[in-house]
DNA sequence: CTTATTAATTATAACATTTACAATTTAATA
DNA sequence: TATTAAATTGTAAATGTTATAATTAATAAG
């Protein structure tokens, strides 16, 4: 039963269990590539041809609102990228090949900044540079 | 001479000195509000009515390419935001009022992550939560 | 100081991502 | 099974960005 895990995830948040949500959750869980919604849509369509792009937007929006997945944007593009992995880690975008790498943080950044009375909930760290592979093939 | 400083900045990078660039640099220097290009355009237009929005895009793009200013995007919006301050600091976006606060980092994040053979050039840290003021008025 | 060269600015249009809306369909509940 | 509330769908509109080509302006050379 590959979907029971995701059914529980949705149920725990009192969200309705729909085929579209299950399929998208499964894809994100099994493909940790930080896809854009367009990429997500293109893939999901191969398994679920009738899905609407709007559904992808709606599903992702509700998953984010319920704290099930996280999201980020890089400076080089307006597109939202999503990530099934909510654990504390950074993202490294290679400016040459465009690949995104997960970078282990090893510490909680919020432990190192003064709050000044503000309430901090979450954070994203985006690192820009050139990846190992692109350095080699230069 | 309020513009000599910016003339030097451009000259050092071998960039042509234009009225549009000087006006935008001055605005960014004197207004550390991390404006969007739209906000920048609206203001600059009051002082320089003939300026084109494309010029704002072009000027910002060249200032970024030459390492004079930095930029970031938050997850709640597709818009690029720009920052005259290139020193190491984080950005905190209040989800209630939308205000952006500079947060002192006190340490260089890149000293704390394993490079794994990658070359890291820059990074942005975006923190999300609720600001002091909005907590108070709730 | 004038001219030539090169780059920047401008205006228009095209493109891409996201949001708004209303109608239809589906999931959960009684 | 019927009801209700929510999710999905399709269309269109809004927003932010990029592409292109013509005009204008800044720099360098004569």
CSV table of C-alpha atoms (C1' of nucleotides) in Angstrom, one decimal:
chain,number,residue,atom,x,y,z
A,1,UNK,CA,0.0,0.0,0.0
A,2,UNK,CA,2.1,2.9,-1.2
A,3,UNK,CA,-0.4,5.5,-0.3
A,4,UNK,CA,-1.4,4.7,3.3
A,5,UNK,CA,1.4,6.8,4.6
A,6,UNK,CA,0.1,9.9,2.7
A,7,UNK,CA,-3.4,9.1,3.7
A,8,UNK,CA,-2.3,9.3,7.3
A,9,UNK,CA,-0.5,12.5,6.7
A,10,UNK,CA,-3.6,14.2,5.3
A,11,UNK,CA,-5.9,12.7,7.9
A,12,UNK,CA,-3.7,14.0,10.7
A,13,UNK,CA,-4.2,17.5,9.4
A,14,UNK,CA,-8.0,16.9,8.8
A,15,UNK,CA,-7.5,17.4,5.1
A,16,UNK,CA,-9.7,15.5,2.6
A,17,UNK,CA,-8.0,12.6,1.0
A,18,UNK,CA,-8.0,13.0,-2.8
A,19,UNK,CA,-6.3,11.0,-5.5
A,20,UNK,CA,-4.6,14.2,-6.7
A,21,UNK,CA,-3.1,15.0,-3.3
A,22,UNK,CA,-1.9,11.4,-2.8
A,23,UNK,CA,-0.3,11.3,-6.2
A,24,UNK,CA,1.5,14.6,-5.6
A,25,UNK,CA,2.6,13.7,-2.1
A,26,UNK,CA,4.0,10.4,-3.3
A,27,UNK,CA,5.9,12.1,-6.2
A,28,UNK,CA,7.4,14.6,-3.8
A,29,UNK,CA,8.4,12.0,-1.3
A,30,UNK,CA,10.0,9.7,-4.0
A,31,UNK,CA,11.7,12.6,-6.0
A,32,UNK,CA,13.6,14.9,-3.8
A,33,UNK,CA,14.5,17.3,-6.7
A,34,UNK,CA,12.8,20.5,-5.4
A,35,UNK,CA,10.6,20.6,-8.5
A,36,UNK,CA,8.8,23.7,-9.8
A,37,UNK,CA,5.0,23.4,-10.1
A,38,UNK,CA,5.4,23.2,-13.8
A,39,UNK,CA,7.8,20.2,-13.5
A,40,UNK,CA,5.4,18.6,-11.0
A,41,UNK,CA,2.5,19.1,-13.3
A,42,UNK,CA,4.4,17.6,-16.3
A,43,UNK,CA,5.2,14.5,-14.4
A,44,UNK,CA,1.9,14.0,-12.6
A,45,UNK,CA,0.1,14.3,-15.9
A,46,UNK,CA,1.9,11.2,-17.2
A,47,UNK,CA,0.3,9.2,-14.4
A,48,UNK,CA,-2.9,11.2,-14.0
A,49,UNK,CA,-3.7,12.7,-17.4
A,50,UNK,CA,-6.9,14.5,-16.4
A,51,UNK,CA,-5.3,16.6,-13.7
A,52,UNK,CA,-5.5,20.4,-14.0
A,53,UNK,CA,-2.6,22.6,-13.5
A,54,UNK,CA,-4.7,24.6,-11.1
A,55,UNK,CA,-5.0,21.5,-9.0
A,56,UNK,CA,-1.3,21.3,-8.7
A,57,UNK,CA,-1.3,24.9,-7.4
A,58,UNK,CA,-4.2,24.2,-5.0
A,59,UNK,CA,-2.7,21.0,-3.7
A,60,UNK,CA,0.7,22.5,-3.1
A,61,UNK,CA,-0.8,25.6,-1.5
A,62,UNK,CA,-2.8,23.5,1.0
A,63,UNK,CA,0.2,21.2,1.7
A,64,UNK,CA,2.3,24.3,2.5
A,65,UNK,CA,-0.5,25.9,4.6
A,66,UNK,CA,-0.8,22.8,6.6
A,67,UNK,CA,2.9,22.5,7.2
A,68,UNK,CA,3.4,19.3,5.3
A,69,UNK,CA,5.9,20.4,2.8
A,70,UNK,CA,8.2,23.5,2.5
A,71,UNK,CA,9.0,25.8,-0.3
A,72,UNK,CA,11.6,28.3,-1.5
A,73,UNK,CA,12.5,30.6,-4.4
A,74,UNK,CA,15.9,31.4,-5.8
A,75,UNK,CA,16.9,34.8,-7.1
A,76,UNK,CA,17.4,33.6,-10.7
A,77,UNK,CA,13.8,32.6,-11.2
A,78,UNK,CA,10.3,33.6,-10.1
A,79,UNK,CA,9.2,30.0,-9.8
A,80,UNK,CA,8.3,28.4,-6.5
A,81,UNK,CA,10.1,25.2,-5.7
A,82,UNK,CA,8.8,22.6,-3.2
A,83,UNK,CA,10.5,20.2,-0.9
A,84,UNK,CA,9.0,17.2,0.9
A,85,UNK,CA,11.9,17.3,3.3
A,86,UNK,CA,11.1,19.6,6.2
A,87,UNK,CA,14.2,18.9,8.2
A,88,UNK,CA,16.7,21.6,8.8
A,89,UNK,CA,18.9,21.9,5.7
A,90,UNK,CA,20.1,24.5,3.3
A,91,UNK,CA,19.8,24.6,-0.5
A,92,UNK,CA,22.7,25.1,-2.9
A,93,UNK,CA,21.9,26.2,-6.5
A,94,UNK,CA,24.7,25.8,-9.1
A,95,UNK,CA,24.7,28.8,-11.4
A,96,UNK,CA,26.2,26.8,-14.2
A,97,UNK,CA,24.0,23.6,-14.4
A,98,UNK,CA,21.0,24.7,-12.3
A,99,UNK,CA,21.1,21.7,-10.2
A,100,UNK,CA,19.9,22.1,-6.6
A,101,UNK,CA,21.8,20.3,-3.8
A,102,UNK,CA,20.7,19.7,-0.2
A,103,UNK,CA,23.4,20.9,2.2
A,104,UNK,CA,23.4,19.6,5.7
A,105,UNK,CA,23.3,22.4,8.2
A,106,UNK,CA,24.4,20.6,11.3
A,107,UNK,CA,23.0,23.4,13.5
A,108,UNK,CA,19.8,25.4,13.9
A,109,UNK,CA,20.4,28.8,12.5
A,110,UNK,CA,17.7,30.3,14.7
A,111,UNK,CA,19.7,29.4,17.8
A,112,UNK,CA,22.3,31.9,16.6
A,113,UNK,CA,20.3,35.0,15.9
A,114,UNK,CA,18.9,37.6,18.3
A,115,UNK,CA,15.1,37.5,18.1
A,116,UNK,CA,14.7,41.2,19.3
A,117,UNK,CA,11.1,40.4,20.3
A,118,UNK,CA,10.1,38.9,16.9
A,119,UNK,CA,8.6,35.5,16.6
A,120,UNK,CA,10.6,33.4,14.1
A,121,UNK,CA,8.8,30.3,12.6
A,122,UNK,CA,10.8,29.1,9.7
A,123,UNK,CA,13.7,30.1,7.4
A,124,UNK,CA,15.3,29.2,4.1
A,125,UNK,CA,18.9,29.4,3.3
A,126,UNK,CA,19.9,29.6,-0.4
A,127,UNK,CA,23.5,29.3,-1.3
A,128,UNK,CA,24.8,30.3,-4.8
A,129,UNK,CA,27.9,29.2,-6.5
A,130,UNK,CA,29.4,26.5,-8.8
A,131,UNK,CA,29.0,22.8,-8.1
A,132,UNK,CA,31.7,20.2,-7.9
A,133,UNK,CA,30.8,18.7,-11.4
A,134,UNK,CA,30.8,22.1,-13.1
A,135,UNK,CA,34.1,23.0,-11.6
A,136,UNK,CA,35.6,19.8,-12.9
A,137,UNK,CA,34.3,20.1,-16.5
A,138,UNK,CA,35.5,23.7,-16.9
B,1,UNK,CA,28.0,66.4,-4.2
B,2,UNK,CA,25.6,63.6,-3.4
B,3,UNK,CA,26.5,61.6,-6.4
B,4,UNK,CA,30.3,61.5,-6.4
B,5,UNK,CA,30.2,58.4,-4.3
B,6,UNK,CA,28.1,56.5,-6.8
B,7,UNK,CA,30.1,57.8,-9.7
B,8,UNK,CA,33.2,56.2,-8.1
B,9,UNK,CA,31.3,53.0,-7.5
B,10,UNK,CA,30.4,52.7,-11.2
B,11,UNK,CA,33.8,53.9,-12.4
B,12,UNK,CA,35.6,51.2,-10.3
B,13,UNK,CA,33.5,48.6,-12.1
B,14,UNK,CA,34.2,50.2,-15.5
B,15,UNK,CA,30.5,50.9,-15.9
B,16,UNK,CA,29.2,53.9,-17.7
B,17,UNK,CA,28.0,56.7,-15.5
B,18,UNK,CA,24.4,57.5,-16.3
B,19,UNK,CA,21.8,59.7,-14.6
B,20,UNK,CA,19.5,56.7,-14.2
B,21,UNK,CA,22.1,54.6,-12.5
B,22,UNK,CA,23.1,57.4,-10.2
B,23,UNK,CA,19.6,58.1,-9.2
B,24,UNK,CA,18.8,54.4,-8.5
B,25,UNK,CA,22.0,53.9,-6.5
B,26,UNK,CA,21.3,56.9,-4.4
B,27,UNK,CA,17.8,55.8,-3.7
B,28,UNK,CA,18.9,52.3,-2.7
B,29,UNK,CA,21.6,53.8,-0.5
B,30,UNK,CA,19.3,56.2,1.3
B,31,UNK,CA,16.3,53.8,1.5
B,32,UNK,CA,17.2,50.5,3.0
B,33,UNK,CA,13.7,49.1,2.5
B,34,UNK,CA,14.6,46.2,0.2
B,35,UNK,CA,12.3,47.6,-2.5
B,36,UNK,CA,10.7,45.6,-5.4
B,37,UNK,CA,11.5,46.9,-8.9
B,38,UNK,CA,8.0,48.2,-9.1
B,39,UNK,CA,8.4,50.2,-5.9
B,40,UNK,CA,11.8,51.5,-7.1
B,41,UNK,CA,10.2,52.5,-10.4
B,42,UNK,CA,7.3,54.3,-8.7
B,43,UNK,CA,9.7,56.4,-6.6
B,44,UNK,CA,12.3,57.1,-9.2
B,45,UNK,CA,9.6,58.3,-11.5
B,46,UNK,CA,8.7,61.1,-9.1
B,47,UNK,CA,12.3,62.5,-9.5
B,48,UNK,CA,13.0,61.3,-13.0
B,49,UNK,CA,9.6,61.3,-14.8
B,50,UNK,CA,11.0,60.1,-18.2
B,51,UNK,CA,12.5,56.9,-16.9
B,52,UNK,CA,11.4,53.6,-18.3
B,53,UNK,CA,10.5,50.6,-16.2
B,54,UNK,CA,12.9,48.7,-18.5
B,55,UNK,CA,15.7,50.9,-17.4
B,56,UNK,CA,15.0,50.0,-13.8
B,57,UNK,CA,15.3,46.3,-14.8
B,58,UNK,CA,18.4,46.9,-16.8
B,59,UNK,CA,20.1,49.1,-14.1
B,60,UNK,CA,19.4,46.6,-11.3
B,61,UNK,CA,20.5,43.7,-13.5
B,62,UNK,CA,23.8,45.4,-14.2
B,63,UNK,CA,24.4,46.4,-10.6
B,64,UNK,CA,23.8,42.8,-9.5
B,65,UNK,CA,26.0,41.4,-12.2
B,66,UNK,CA,28.8,43.7,-11.1
B,67,UNK,CA,28.4,42.8,-7.5
B,68,UNK,CA,27.4,46.3,-6.3
B,69,UNK,CA,24.0,45.3,-4.8
B,70,UNK,CA,22.4,42.1,-3.7
B,71,UNK,CA,19.0,40.6,-4.2
B,72,UNK,CA,16.6,38.1,-2.8
B,73,UNK,CA,13.1,36.6,-3.2
B,74,UNK,CA,10.7,35.6,-0.5
B,75,UNK,CA,8.3,32.6,-0.9
B,76,UNK,CA,5.2,34.7,-0.6
B,77,UNK,CA,5.9,36.7,-3.8
B,78,UNK,CA,7.6,36.3,-7.2
B,79,UNK,CA,9.1,39.8,-7.0
B,80,UNK,CA,12.8,40.4,-6.8
B,81,UNK,CA,13.8,42.6,-4.0
B,82,UNK,CA,17.1,44.5,-3.9
B,83,UNK,CA,19.4,45.6,-1.2
B,84,UNK,CA,22.2,48.1,-1.2
B,85,UNK,CA,23.7,46.5,1.9
B,86,UNK,CA,26.1,43.7,0.8
B,87,UNK,CA,27.3,43.0,4.3
B,88,UNK,CA,26.5,39.6,5.9
B,89,UNK,CA,23.0,39.8,7.3
B,90,UNK,CA,19.7,37.9,7.2
B,91,UNK,CA,16.3,39.1,6.2
B,92,UNK,CA,13.2,38.6,8.3
B,93,UNK,CA,9.8,39.0,6.7
B,94,UNK,CA,6.8,39.5,8.9
B,95,UNK,CA,3.9,37.5,7.5
B,96,UNK,CA,1.3,39.9,9.1
B,97,UNK,CA,2.5,43.3,8.0
B,98,UNK,CA,4.9,42.4,5.2
B,99,UNK,CA,7.7,44.5,6.7
B,100,UNK,CA,11.2,43.3,6.1
B,101,UNK,CA,13.8,43.5,8.9
B,102,UNK,CA,17.5,43.2,8.7
B,103,UNK,CA,18.8,40.7,11.2
B,104,UNK,CA,22.4,40.8,12.3
B,105,UNK,CA,24.0,37.4,11.7
B,106,UNK,CA,27.1,37.8,13.8
B,107,UNK,CA,28.8,34.9,12.0
B,108,UNK,CA,29.5,33.8,8.5
B,109,UNK,CA,27.2,31.0,7.7
B,110,UNK,CA,29.6,29.5,5.1
B,111,UNK,CA,32.1,28.9,7.8
B,112,UNK,CA,29.7,26.3,9.2
B,113,UNK,CA,28.8,24.2,6.2
B,114,UNK,CA,30.7,21.5,4.5
B,115,UNK,CA,31.6,22.5,1.0
B,116,UNK,CA,31.8,18.9,-0.4
B,117,UNK,CA,33.9,20.2,-3.3
B,118,UNK,CA,31.4,22.9,-4.3
B,119,UNK,CA,32.4,26.5,-4.7
B,120,UNK,CA,30.1,28.8,-2.7
B,121,UNK,CA,29.9,32.4,-3.6
B,122,UNK,CA,27.0,34.0,-1.9
B,123,UNK,CA,23.9,33.1,0.1
B,124,UNK,CA,20.6,34.5,1.3
B,125,UNK,CA,18.9,33.7,4.6
B,126,UNK,CA,15.1,34.4,4.8
B,127,UNK,CA,13.4,34.1,8.1
B,128,UNK,CA,9.6,34.0,8.3
B,129,UNK,CA,7.4,34.8,11.3
B,130,UNK,CA,5.6,37.6,13.1
B,131,UNK,CA,7.3,40.8,14.1
B,132,UNK,CA,7.4,42.5,17.4
B,133,UNK,CA,4.8,45.1,16.5
B,134,UNK,CA,2.3,42.7,15.1
B,135,UNK,CA,2.6,40.4,18.1
B,136,UNK,CA,1.8,43.4,20.3
B,137,UNK,CA,-1.2,44.6,18.3
B,138,UNK,CA,-2.8,41.2,18.3
C,1,DC,C1',35.4,70.5,-29.5
C,2,DT,C1',33.7,67.4,-32.7
C,3,DT,C1',33.0,62.9,-34.3
C,4,DA,C1',32.9,57.9,-33.9
C,5,DT,C1',31.9,54.0,-31.3
C,6,DT,C1',29.8,51.5,-28.1
C,7,DA,C1',26.7,50.9,-24.6
C,8,DA,C1',22.4,52.4,-22.2
C,9,DT,C1',17.7,53.8,-22.4
C,10,DT,C1',13.3,53.6,-24.1
C,11,DA,C1',8.8,51.6,-25.9
C,12,DT,C1',6.3,47.9,-27.4
C,13,DA,C1',5.2,43.4,-27.3
C,14,DA,C1',5.7,38.7,-25.9
C,15,DC,C1',6.3,35.4,-22.3
C,16,DA,C1',5.9,33.0,-17.8
C,17,DT,C1',4.1,32.3,-13.3
C,18,DT,C1',0.4,33.0,-10.3
C,19,DT,C1',-4.2,34.3,-8.9
C,20,DA,C1',-9.4,35.0,-9.4
C,21,DC,C1',-13.6,33.1,-10.5
C,22,DA,C1',-17.5,30.1,-11.3
C,23,DA,C1',-19.1,25.6,-12.5
C,24,DT,C1',-18.6,20.8,-11.8
C,25,DT,C1',-17.2,16.9,-9.3
C,26,DT,C1',-15.8,14.4,-5.3
C,27,DA,C1',-15.1,13.1,-0.3
C,28,DA,C1',-16.8,12.8,4.1
C,29,DT,C1',-20.9,12.5,7.1
C,30,DA,C1',-25.4,11.6,8.6
D,1,DT,C1',-28.1,7.0,-0.3
D,2,DA,C1',-28.6,11.8,0.2
D,3,DT,C1',-26.5,15.9,1.9
D,4,DT,C1',-23.0,19.2,2.6
D,5,DA,C1',-18.8,21.1,2.3
D,6,DA,C1',-14.6,21.1,0.0
D,7,DA,C1',-11.6,20.1,-3.9
D,8,DT,C1',-11.0,20.0,-8.8
D,9,DT,C1',-11.4,21.9,-13.2
D,10,DG,C1',-11.2,25.3,-17.1
D,11,DT,C1',-11.0,29.9,-18.4
D,12,DA,C1',-9.5,34.3,-18.0
D,13,DA,C1',-7.1,37.9,-15.9
D,14,DA,C1',-3.3,39.9,-13.3
D,15,DT,C1',1.4,40.3,-12.3
D,16,DG,C1',6.4,40.2,-13.0
D,17,DT,C1',10.0,39.4,-16.3
D,18,DT,C1',12.3,39.0,-20.7
D,19,DA,C1',13.1,39.9,-25.8
D,20,DT,C1',13.6,43.0,-29.5
D,21,DA,C1',14.6,47.0,-32.1
D,22,DA,C1',15.0,52.0,-32.5
D,23,DT,C1',16.7,56.0,-30.2
D,24,DT,C1',19.6,58.4,-27.3
D,25,DA,C1',23.6,59.3,-24.5
D,26,DA,C1',28.4,58.5,-22.6
D,27,DT,C1',33.1,57.7,-23.5
D,28,DA,C1',37.3,57.8,-26.2
D,29,DA,C1',39.9,59.3,-30.2
D,30,DG,C1',41.2,62.6,-33.4
